[in-house]
XYZ file of C-alpha atoms in Angstrom:
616
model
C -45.402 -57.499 26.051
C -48.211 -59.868 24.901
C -45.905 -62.460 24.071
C -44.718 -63.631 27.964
C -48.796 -63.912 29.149
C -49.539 -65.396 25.756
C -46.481 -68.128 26.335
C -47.538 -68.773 29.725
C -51.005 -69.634 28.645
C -49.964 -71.787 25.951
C -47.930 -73.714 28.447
C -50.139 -74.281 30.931
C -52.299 -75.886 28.332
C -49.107 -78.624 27.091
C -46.994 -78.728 29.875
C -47.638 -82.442 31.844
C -46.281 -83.140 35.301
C -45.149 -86.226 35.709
C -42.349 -88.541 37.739
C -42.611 -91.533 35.581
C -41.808 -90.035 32.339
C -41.102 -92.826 29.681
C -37.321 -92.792 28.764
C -36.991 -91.496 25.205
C -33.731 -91.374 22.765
C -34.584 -88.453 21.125
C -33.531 -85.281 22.370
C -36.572 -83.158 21.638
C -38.516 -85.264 24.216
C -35.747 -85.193 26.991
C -36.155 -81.291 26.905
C -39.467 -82.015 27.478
C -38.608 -84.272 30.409
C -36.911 -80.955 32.111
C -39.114 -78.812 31.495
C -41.816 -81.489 33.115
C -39.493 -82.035 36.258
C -39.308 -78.799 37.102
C -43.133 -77.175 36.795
C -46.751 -78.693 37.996
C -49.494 -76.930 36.105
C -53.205 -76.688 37.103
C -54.481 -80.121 37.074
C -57.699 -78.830 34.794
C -55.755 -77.675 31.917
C -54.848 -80.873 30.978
C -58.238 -81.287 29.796
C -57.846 -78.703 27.696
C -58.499 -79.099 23.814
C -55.909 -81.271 22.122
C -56.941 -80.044 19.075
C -54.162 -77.053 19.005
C -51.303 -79.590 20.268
C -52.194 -81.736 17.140
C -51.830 -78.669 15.022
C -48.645 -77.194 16.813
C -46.573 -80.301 17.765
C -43.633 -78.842 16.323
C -43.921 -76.447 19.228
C -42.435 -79.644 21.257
C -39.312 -79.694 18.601
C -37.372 -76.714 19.674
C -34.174 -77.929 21.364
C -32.771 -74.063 22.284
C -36.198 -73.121 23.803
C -36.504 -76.204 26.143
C -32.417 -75.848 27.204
C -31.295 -75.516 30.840
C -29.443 -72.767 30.048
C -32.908 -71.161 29.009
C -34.352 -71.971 32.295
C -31.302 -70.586 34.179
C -31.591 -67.104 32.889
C -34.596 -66.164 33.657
C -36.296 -65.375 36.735
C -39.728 -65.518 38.677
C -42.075 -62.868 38.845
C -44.266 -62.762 41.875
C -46.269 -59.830 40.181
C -48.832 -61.238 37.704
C -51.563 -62.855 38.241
C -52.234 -66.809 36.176
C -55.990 -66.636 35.387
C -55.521 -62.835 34.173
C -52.372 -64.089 31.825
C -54.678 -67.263 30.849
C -57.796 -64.443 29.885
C -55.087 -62.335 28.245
C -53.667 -64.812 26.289
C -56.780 -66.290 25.062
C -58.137 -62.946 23.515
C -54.437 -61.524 22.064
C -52.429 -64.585 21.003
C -53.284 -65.532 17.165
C -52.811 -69.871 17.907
C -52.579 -69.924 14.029
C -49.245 -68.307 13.620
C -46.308 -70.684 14.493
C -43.744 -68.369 13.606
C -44.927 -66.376 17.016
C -42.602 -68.039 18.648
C -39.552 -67.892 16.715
C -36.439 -68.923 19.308
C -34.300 -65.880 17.878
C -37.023 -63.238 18.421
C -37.738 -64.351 21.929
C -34.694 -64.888 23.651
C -33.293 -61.471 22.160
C -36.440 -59.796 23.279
C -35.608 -57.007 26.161
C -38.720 -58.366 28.341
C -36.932 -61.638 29.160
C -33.767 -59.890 29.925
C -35.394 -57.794 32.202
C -36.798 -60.616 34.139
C -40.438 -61.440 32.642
C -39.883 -64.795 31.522
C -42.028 -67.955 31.296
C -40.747 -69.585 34.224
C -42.527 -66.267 36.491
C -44.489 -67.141 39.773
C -47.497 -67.695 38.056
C -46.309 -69.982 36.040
C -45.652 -72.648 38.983
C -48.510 -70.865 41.308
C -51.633 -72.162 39.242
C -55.153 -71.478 40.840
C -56.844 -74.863 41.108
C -55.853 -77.483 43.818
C -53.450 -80.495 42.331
C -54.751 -83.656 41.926
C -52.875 -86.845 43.014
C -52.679 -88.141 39.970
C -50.415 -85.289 38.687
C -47.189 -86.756 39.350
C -48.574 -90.491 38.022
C -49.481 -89.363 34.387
C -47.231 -91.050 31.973
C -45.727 -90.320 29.004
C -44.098 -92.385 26.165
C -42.326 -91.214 22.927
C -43.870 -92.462 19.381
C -42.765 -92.562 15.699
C -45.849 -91.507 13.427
C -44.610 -91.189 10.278
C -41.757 -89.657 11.082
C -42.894 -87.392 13.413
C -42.364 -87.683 16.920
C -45.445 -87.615 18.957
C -45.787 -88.129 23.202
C -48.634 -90.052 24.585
C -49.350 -89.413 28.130
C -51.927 -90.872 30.453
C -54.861 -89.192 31.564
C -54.519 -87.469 34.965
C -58.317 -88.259 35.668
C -57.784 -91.847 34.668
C -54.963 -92.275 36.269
C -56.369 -91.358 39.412
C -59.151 -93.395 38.728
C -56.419 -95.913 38.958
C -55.561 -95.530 42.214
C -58.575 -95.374 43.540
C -59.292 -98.643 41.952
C -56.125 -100.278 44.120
C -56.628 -98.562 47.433
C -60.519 -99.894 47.728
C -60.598 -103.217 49.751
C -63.894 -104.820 48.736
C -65.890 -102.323 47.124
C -65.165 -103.072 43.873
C -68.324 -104.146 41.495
C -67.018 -107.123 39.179
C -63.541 -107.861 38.410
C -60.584 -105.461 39.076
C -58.667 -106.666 35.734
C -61.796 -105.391 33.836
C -61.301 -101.943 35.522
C -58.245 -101.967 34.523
C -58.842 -102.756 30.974
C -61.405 -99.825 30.467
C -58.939 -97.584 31.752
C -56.745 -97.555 28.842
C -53.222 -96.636 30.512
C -50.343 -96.647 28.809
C -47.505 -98.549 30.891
C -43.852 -98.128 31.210
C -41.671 -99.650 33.635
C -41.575 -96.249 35.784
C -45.183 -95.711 35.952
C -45.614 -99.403 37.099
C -42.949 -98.927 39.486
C -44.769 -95.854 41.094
C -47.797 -97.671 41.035
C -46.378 -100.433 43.087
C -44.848 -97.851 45.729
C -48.371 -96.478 46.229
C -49.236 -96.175 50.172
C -52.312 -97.847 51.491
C -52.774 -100.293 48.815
C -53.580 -104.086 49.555
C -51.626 -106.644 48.226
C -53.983 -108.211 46.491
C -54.311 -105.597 44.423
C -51.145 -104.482 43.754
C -50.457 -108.312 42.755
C -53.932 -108.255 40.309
C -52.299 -105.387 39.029
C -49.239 -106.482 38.188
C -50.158 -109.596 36.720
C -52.720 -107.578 34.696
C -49.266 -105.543 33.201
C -47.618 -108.772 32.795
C -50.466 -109.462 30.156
C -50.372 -106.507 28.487
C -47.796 -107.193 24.976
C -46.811 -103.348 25.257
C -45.367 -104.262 28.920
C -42.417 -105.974 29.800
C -42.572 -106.941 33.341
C -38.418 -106.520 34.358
C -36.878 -107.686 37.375
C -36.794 -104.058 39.260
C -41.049 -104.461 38.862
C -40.825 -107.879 40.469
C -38.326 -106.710 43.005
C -40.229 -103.420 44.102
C -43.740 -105.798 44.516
C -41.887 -108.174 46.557
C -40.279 -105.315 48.671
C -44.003 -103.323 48.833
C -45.939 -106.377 50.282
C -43.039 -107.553 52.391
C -43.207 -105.018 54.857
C -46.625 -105.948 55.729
C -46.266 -109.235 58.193
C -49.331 -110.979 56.666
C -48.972 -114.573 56.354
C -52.508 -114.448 53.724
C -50.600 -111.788 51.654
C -47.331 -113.428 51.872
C -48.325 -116.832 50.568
C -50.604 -114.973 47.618
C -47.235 -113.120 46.469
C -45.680 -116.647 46.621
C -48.409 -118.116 43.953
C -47.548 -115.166 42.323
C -43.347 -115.526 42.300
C -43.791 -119.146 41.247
C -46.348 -118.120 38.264
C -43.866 -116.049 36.639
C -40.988 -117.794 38.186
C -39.591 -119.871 35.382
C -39.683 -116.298 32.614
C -36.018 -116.770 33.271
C -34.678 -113.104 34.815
C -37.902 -112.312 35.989
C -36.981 -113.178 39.845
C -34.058 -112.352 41.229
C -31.915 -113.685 43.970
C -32.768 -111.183 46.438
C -36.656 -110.572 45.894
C -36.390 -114.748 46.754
C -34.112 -113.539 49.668
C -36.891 -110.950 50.911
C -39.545 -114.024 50.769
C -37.429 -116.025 53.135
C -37.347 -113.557 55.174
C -40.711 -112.450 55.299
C -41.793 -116.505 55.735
C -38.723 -116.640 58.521
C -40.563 -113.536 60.383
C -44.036 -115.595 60.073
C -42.611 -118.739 61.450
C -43.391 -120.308 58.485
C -40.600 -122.959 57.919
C -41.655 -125.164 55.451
C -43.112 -122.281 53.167
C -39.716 -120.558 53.348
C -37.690 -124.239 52.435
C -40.136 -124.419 49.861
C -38.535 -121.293 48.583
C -34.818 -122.704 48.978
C -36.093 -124.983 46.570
C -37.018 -122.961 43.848
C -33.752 -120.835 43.419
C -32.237 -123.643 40.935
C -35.900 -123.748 39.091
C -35.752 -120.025 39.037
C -32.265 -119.286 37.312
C -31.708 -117.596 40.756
C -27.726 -117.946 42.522
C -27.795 -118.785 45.909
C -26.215 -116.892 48.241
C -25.162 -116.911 51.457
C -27.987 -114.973 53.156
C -30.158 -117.468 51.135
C -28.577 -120.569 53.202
C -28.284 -118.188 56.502
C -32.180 -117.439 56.445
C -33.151 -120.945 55.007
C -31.091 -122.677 57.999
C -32.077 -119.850 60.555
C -35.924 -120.523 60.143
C -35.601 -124.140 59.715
C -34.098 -124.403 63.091
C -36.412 -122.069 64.657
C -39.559 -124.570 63.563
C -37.338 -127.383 64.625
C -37.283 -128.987 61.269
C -33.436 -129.829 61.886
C -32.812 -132.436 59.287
C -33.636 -130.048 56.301
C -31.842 -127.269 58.411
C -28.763 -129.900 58.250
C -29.946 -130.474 54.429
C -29.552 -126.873 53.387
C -26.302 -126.697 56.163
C -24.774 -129.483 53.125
C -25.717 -127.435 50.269
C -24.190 -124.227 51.619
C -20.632 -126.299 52.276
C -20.419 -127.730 48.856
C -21.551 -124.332 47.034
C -18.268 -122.382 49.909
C -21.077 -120.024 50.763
C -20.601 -119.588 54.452
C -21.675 -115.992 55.513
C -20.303 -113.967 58.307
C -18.657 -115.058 61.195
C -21.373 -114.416 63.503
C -24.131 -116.119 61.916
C -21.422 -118.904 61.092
C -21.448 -119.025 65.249
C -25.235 -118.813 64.931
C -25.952 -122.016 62.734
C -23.716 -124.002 65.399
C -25.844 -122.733 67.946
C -29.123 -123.226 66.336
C -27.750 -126.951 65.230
C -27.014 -127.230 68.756
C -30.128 -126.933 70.198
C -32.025 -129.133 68.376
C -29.087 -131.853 69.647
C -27.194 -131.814 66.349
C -23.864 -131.370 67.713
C -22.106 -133.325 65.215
C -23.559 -131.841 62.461
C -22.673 -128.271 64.181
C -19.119 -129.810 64.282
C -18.837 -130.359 60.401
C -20.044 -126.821 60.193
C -17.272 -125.891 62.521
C -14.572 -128.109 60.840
C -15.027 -126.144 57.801
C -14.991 -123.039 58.909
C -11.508 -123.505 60.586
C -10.335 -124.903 57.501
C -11.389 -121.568 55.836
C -9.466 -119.698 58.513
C -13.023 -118.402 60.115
C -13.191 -118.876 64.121
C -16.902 -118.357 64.897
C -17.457 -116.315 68.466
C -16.327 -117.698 71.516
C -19.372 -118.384 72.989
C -21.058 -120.670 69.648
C -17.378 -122.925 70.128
C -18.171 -123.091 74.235
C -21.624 -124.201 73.391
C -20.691 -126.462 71.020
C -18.113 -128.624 73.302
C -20.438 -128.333 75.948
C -23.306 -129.902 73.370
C -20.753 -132.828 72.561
C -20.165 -133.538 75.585
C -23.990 -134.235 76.717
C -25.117 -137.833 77.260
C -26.704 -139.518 74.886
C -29.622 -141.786 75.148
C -31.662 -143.767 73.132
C -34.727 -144.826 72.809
C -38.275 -142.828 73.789
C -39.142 -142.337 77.786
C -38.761 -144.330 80.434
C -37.016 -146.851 78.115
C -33.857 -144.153 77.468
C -30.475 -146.192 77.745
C -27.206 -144.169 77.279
C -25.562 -145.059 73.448
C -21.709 -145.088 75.158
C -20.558 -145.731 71.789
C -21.608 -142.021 70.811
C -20.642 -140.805 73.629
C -17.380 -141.570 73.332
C -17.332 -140.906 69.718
C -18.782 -136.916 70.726
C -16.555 -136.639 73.416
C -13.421 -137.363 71.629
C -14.363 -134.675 69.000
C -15.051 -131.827 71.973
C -11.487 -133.230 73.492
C -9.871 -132.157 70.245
C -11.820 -129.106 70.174
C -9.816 -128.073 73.622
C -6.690 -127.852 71.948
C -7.942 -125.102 69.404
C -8.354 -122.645 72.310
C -5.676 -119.680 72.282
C -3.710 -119.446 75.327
C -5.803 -116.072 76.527
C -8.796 -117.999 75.933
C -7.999 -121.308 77.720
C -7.414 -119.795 80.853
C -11.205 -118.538 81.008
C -12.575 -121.679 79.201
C -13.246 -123.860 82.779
C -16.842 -124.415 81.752
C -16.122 -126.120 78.323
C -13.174 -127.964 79.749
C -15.331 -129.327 83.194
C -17.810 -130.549 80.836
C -15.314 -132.867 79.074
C -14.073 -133.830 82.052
C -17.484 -134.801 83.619
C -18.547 -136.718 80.265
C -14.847 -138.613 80.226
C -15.378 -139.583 83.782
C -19.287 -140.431 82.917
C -17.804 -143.000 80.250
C -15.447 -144.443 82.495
C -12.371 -143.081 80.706
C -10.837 -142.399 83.590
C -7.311 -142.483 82.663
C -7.979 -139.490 79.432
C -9.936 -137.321 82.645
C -7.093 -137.510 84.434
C -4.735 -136.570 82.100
C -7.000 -133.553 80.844
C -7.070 -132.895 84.654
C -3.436 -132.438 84.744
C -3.189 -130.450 81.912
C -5.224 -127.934 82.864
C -3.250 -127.671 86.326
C -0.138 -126.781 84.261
C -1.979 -124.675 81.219
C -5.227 -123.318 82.579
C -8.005 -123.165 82.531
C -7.499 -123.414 86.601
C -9.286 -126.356 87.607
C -12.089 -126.035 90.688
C -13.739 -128.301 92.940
C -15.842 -129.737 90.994
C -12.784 -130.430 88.041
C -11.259 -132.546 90.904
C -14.327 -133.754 92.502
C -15.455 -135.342 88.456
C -12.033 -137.134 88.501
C -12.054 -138.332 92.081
C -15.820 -139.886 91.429
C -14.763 -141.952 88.589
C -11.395 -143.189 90.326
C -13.557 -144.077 93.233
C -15.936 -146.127 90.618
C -12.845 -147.391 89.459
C -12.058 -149.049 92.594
C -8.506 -146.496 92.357
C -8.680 -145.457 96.008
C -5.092 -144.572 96.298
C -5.115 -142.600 93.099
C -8.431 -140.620 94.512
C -6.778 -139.960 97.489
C -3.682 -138.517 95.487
C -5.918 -136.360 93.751
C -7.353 -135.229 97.233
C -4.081 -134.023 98.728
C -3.310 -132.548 95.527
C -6.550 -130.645 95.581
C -5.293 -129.426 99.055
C -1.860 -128.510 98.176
C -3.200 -125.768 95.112
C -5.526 -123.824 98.300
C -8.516 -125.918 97.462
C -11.171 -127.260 100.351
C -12.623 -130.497 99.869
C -16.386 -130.281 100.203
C -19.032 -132.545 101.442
C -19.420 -134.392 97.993
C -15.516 -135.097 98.027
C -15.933 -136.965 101.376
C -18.739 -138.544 100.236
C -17.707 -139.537 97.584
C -14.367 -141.326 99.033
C -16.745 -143.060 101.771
C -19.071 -144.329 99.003
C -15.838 -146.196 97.291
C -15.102 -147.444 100.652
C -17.981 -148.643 101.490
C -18.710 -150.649 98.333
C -15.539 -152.591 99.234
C -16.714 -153.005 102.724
C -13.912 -151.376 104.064
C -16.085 -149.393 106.560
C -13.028 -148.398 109.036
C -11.664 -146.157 106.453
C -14.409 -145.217 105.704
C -15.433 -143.810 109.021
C -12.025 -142.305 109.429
C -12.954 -139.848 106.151
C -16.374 -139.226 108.156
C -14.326 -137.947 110.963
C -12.562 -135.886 109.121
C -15.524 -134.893 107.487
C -16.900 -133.620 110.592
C -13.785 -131.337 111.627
C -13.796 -129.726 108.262
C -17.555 -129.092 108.154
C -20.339 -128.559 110.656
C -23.005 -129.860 108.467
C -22.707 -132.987 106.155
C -25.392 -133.715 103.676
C -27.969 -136.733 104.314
C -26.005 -138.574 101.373
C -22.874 -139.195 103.849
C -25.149 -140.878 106.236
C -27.060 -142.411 103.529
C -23.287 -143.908 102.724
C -22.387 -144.959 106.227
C -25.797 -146.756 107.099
C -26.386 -148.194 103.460
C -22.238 -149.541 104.225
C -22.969 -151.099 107.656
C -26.268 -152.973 106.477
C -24.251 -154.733 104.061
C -21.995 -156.105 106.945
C -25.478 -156.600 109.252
C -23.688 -153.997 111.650
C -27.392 -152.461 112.680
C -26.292 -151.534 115.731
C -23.830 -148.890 113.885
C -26.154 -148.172 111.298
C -28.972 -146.896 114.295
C -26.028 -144.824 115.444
C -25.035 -143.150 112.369
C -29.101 -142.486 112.408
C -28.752 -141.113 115.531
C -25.977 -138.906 114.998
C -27.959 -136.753 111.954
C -29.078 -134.539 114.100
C -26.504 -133.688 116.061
C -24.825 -132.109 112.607
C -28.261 -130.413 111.482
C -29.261 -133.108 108.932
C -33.058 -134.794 109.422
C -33.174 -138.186 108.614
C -35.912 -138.797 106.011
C -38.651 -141.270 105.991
C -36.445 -142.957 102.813
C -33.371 -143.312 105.572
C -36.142 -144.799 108.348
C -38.353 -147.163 105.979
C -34.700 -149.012 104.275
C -33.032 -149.252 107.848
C -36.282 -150.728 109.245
C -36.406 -153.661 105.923
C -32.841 -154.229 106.478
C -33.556 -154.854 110.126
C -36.941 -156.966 109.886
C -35.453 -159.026 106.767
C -32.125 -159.935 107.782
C -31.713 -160.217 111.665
C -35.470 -160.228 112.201
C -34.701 -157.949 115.042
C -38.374 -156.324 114.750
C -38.006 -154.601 118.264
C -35.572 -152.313 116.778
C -37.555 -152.104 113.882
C -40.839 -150.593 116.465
C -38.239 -148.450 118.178
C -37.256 -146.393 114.751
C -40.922 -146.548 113.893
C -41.602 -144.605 117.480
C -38.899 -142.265 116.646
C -40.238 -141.520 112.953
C -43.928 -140.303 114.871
C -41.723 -137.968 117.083
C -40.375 -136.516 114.120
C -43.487 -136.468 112.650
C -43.424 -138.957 110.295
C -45.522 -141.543 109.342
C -44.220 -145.090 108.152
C -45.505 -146.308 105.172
C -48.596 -149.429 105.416
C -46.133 -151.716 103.564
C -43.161 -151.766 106.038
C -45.567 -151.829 108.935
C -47.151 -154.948 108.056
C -43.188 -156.301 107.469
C -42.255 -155.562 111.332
C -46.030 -157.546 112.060
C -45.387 -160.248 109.912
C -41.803 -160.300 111.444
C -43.081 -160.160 114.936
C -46.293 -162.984 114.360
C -43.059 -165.244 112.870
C -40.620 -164.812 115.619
C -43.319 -165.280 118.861
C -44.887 -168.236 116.621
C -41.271 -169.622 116.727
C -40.794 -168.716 120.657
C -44.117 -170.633 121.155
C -42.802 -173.576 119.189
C -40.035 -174.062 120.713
C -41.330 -173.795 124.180
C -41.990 -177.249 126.372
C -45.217 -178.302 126.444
């Protein structure tokens, strides 16, 4: 019986728990790997005198004794009590004797078949609390000689280690130095634990890995990058984020070193810190880096670009990503067009678009609506006040969003009036009036169903045209598909007439402005009054004046004061002129200094005439 409280003993003494064993080829140390997986030992007998494992490292050689199928026989006993086995085996087991444990003797002995075996509760249940840095002590397989011997970090140093990382400016002198006294023996899993380490600061996880990248027993790999980049990436800290760039680019051109999506996770984490030009900088360095690009790479490049309006290298990487056939999904295809969009790079969206047809991908519906919409916007050159329209683009834009139209699907067409009304507006803007009223047509026969304002675009430019008869086509065509012609169709026909003095049709379209609506807006009046000055018919215009309020409208003090110049300055009728001033003050309104010195100055000339002409 002394030889399952003597075993236990002995174990507790070897046995080290650790998660980042060191990968080993030989398979006396990968039954040591089970056996370490599987128990966690009181943290204070690691201490314990290494001067027995030197002597009985064989003990570690036994391939049957360290076998699963060991482990799965026996069973737990909750009985037994660990510092009573540790006193029991200290006194009764003779250390000196290796043939004790002779795999034969103790796997045919009755006490293991009868369930007192090594792997009882006190075995796991150890007495003392467990340190931290329990499942962080290393170990790594050596050839002395020929014989086989594990090295494994110290659980007291290797908690010393962490303490080291989590402390934010407490540390005397240099971390490095720290680490250097420390003495830890590195493999790529105990790094990679290290990294994953809660409640450490970047800083210091980033000293400490370009510490390991020193060390000539340590190979930094690509997973160690990849897990640092990951660690300090979920931390939105711009300070942090540009340190673990220095960092990237430092090791950047070891060839391997960086991968494609560690440089991914930076573009990110720069894209989520508005940092644009930090993030491009990044884009740069794939090529430099040995790194593929991708098309997240181009999706995140272009995506932050946009966002800190830095369009032209947004267009720049939009290039790169076309001649590499990187595009990514459809919906962030439909996202670049939009982005492109908004910083009024609708042509370049439209290469972007071109291409993806071509590659049979049809970005959403509502990136293609914005898109025709966005080609069909004026453009103007020039900075403020000095803007002037560049009709060469636009017709150059709109010809592109005309073609665009046909690529709808028949279910989509018929819900497409926005897209389509915009075309229209910007062919009727540029004077094409014949193309608008084609397009017109074409959507009365194959949708989308044209509306008021479809007809009212068309009718405006026929009536700039000087078309009247074709406008007025248009208008009874309007009525025939259950349409109403508003206030701005009316007005709209007047205005046309009225530029071409024709002022009796004019008024007959007023008339039957007035049946078909009890309130007109102050531009038909504007029209009529602004049509009759031109023809010195004043006496009409001060009717039309008169008649705004009958139909709701209040003449402004813009209609009074141009009424009252055209008066003074071309009949010199400045009676008139006094009476619409007298009429502004009842409507409480107050005629500007400038005009009333013109109906003075009118009225000194015309009595200074009267006087000259009178006999003497």
């Amino acid at each position: 019986m002394w030889r399952s409280p003597a075993f236990r003993a002995n174990l507790r003494r070897r046995v080290v728990v650790s998660n980042l064993l060191h990968p080993t080829v030989h398979s006396q140390v990968s039954c040591h790997e089970t056996l370490i997986s599987t128990l966690r030992p009181d943290a204070s007998l690691f201490r314990f005198s290494n001067s027995w494992v030197s002597k009985k490292s064989e003990f570690y050689q036994r391939n049957t004794f360290f076998s699963s199928s060991a482990f799965e026989s026996c069973q737990d006993s909750p009985s037994e009590s660990p510092i009573a086995e540790a006193d029991e085996a200290a006194e009764d087991f003779d250390f000196s004797s290796t043939s004790t444990f002779d795999e034969n003797d103790m796997f045919a002995s009755s006490e293991y078949e009868s369930g007192d075996s090594i792997f009882e509760e006190g075995a796991d249940s150890v007495g003392v609390d467990e340190g931290i840095a329990e499942t962080f002590v290393g170990a790594m397989a050596m050839q002395d000689e020929g014989i086989e011997v594990v090295k494994e970090n110290d659980p007291d140093r290797v908690e010393s280690l962490l303490s080291l990382l989590q402390s934010r400016g407490t540390v005397t002198g240099s971390v490095v130095s720290h680490f250097e006294e420390m003495d830890l023996i590195l493999n790529e899993e105990f790094v990679l634990k290290v990294l994953g380490t809660p409640c450490v600061p970047a800083e210091n996880l980033i000293s400490f890995a370009r510490w390991a990248l020193q060390k000539l027993d340590f190979k930094v790999t690509t997973r160690v990058v990849g897990s640092l980049v990951s660690t300090i990436c979920q931390e939105n800290s711009k300070r942090d984020a540009y340190t673990l760039w220095d960092f990237v680019n430092e090791i950047g051109e070891k060839k391997g070193l960086v991968s494609t999506e560690s440089l991914n996770e930076l573009i990110g984490q720069f894209s989520r810190l508005g940092k644009g030009k930090a993030a491009f900088d990044v884009f740069n360095k794939f090529e430099d880096f040995g790194c593929l690009l991708n098309a997240e790479s181009y999706y995140f490049t272009i995506e932050v670009l946009c966002k800190r309006s830095f369009y032209d290298w947004a267009f720049l990487a939009c290039e790169k990503m076309l001649e590499a056939d990187k595009l990514p999904a459809i919906e962030r295809v439909g996202k670049i067009i939009s982005y492109l969009c908004k910083g009024d790079r609708a042509k370049e969206a439209h290469l972007v678009y071109l291409y993806a047809k071509d590659k049979k991908i049809y970005p959403p519906r509502s990136s293609i609506d914005f898109l025709i919409c966005s080609l069909s916007r004026n453009k103007r050159t020039g900075k403020g006040t000095e803007q002037e329209l560049d009709k060469e683009l636009d017709k150059e834009t709109v010809s592109l969003a005309l073609e665009m139209l046909n690529d709808y699907p028949g279910v989509d067409r018929k819900s497409a009036i926005k897209p389509f009304s915009s075309v229209l507006k910007k062919l009727c803007w540029i004077q094409d009036v014949g193309r608008a009223k084609r397009l017109l047509l074409e959507m009365i026969d194959a949708g989308p169903p044209p509306g008021n304002s479809s007809f009212n675009y068309v009718i405006n430019g026929l009536t700039k045209a000087g078309e009247m008869d074709e406008a007025l086509k248009i208008t009874e065509m309007m009525k025939t598909r259950g349409l109403k012609p508003d206030v701005y169709t009316y007005s709209v026909i007047m205005s046309g007439y009225a530029r071409d003095g024709a002022m009796e049709e004019a008024c007959k379209i007023y008339d039957e402005a007035k049946k078909k609506h009890s309130k007109l807006a102050p531009v038909t009046y504007h029209t009529l009054i602004r049509g009759f000055c031109r023809l010195e018919q004043f006496d009409k215009a001060v009717d039309i004046l008169g008649e705004m309020k009958q139909y709701g409208v209040q003449p402004s003090h813009d209609e009074y004061n141009k009424l009252i110049k055209s008066i003074c300055l071309k009949s010199l009728d400045w009676e008139a002129a006094e009476k619409l001033q007298d009429q502004m003050g009842e409507n409480g309104l107050i005629l500007n200094g400038r005009t009333r010195a013109l109906i003075s100055a009118v009225k000194e000339l015309t009595e200074g005439d009267l006087e000259v002409s009178s006999p003497v």
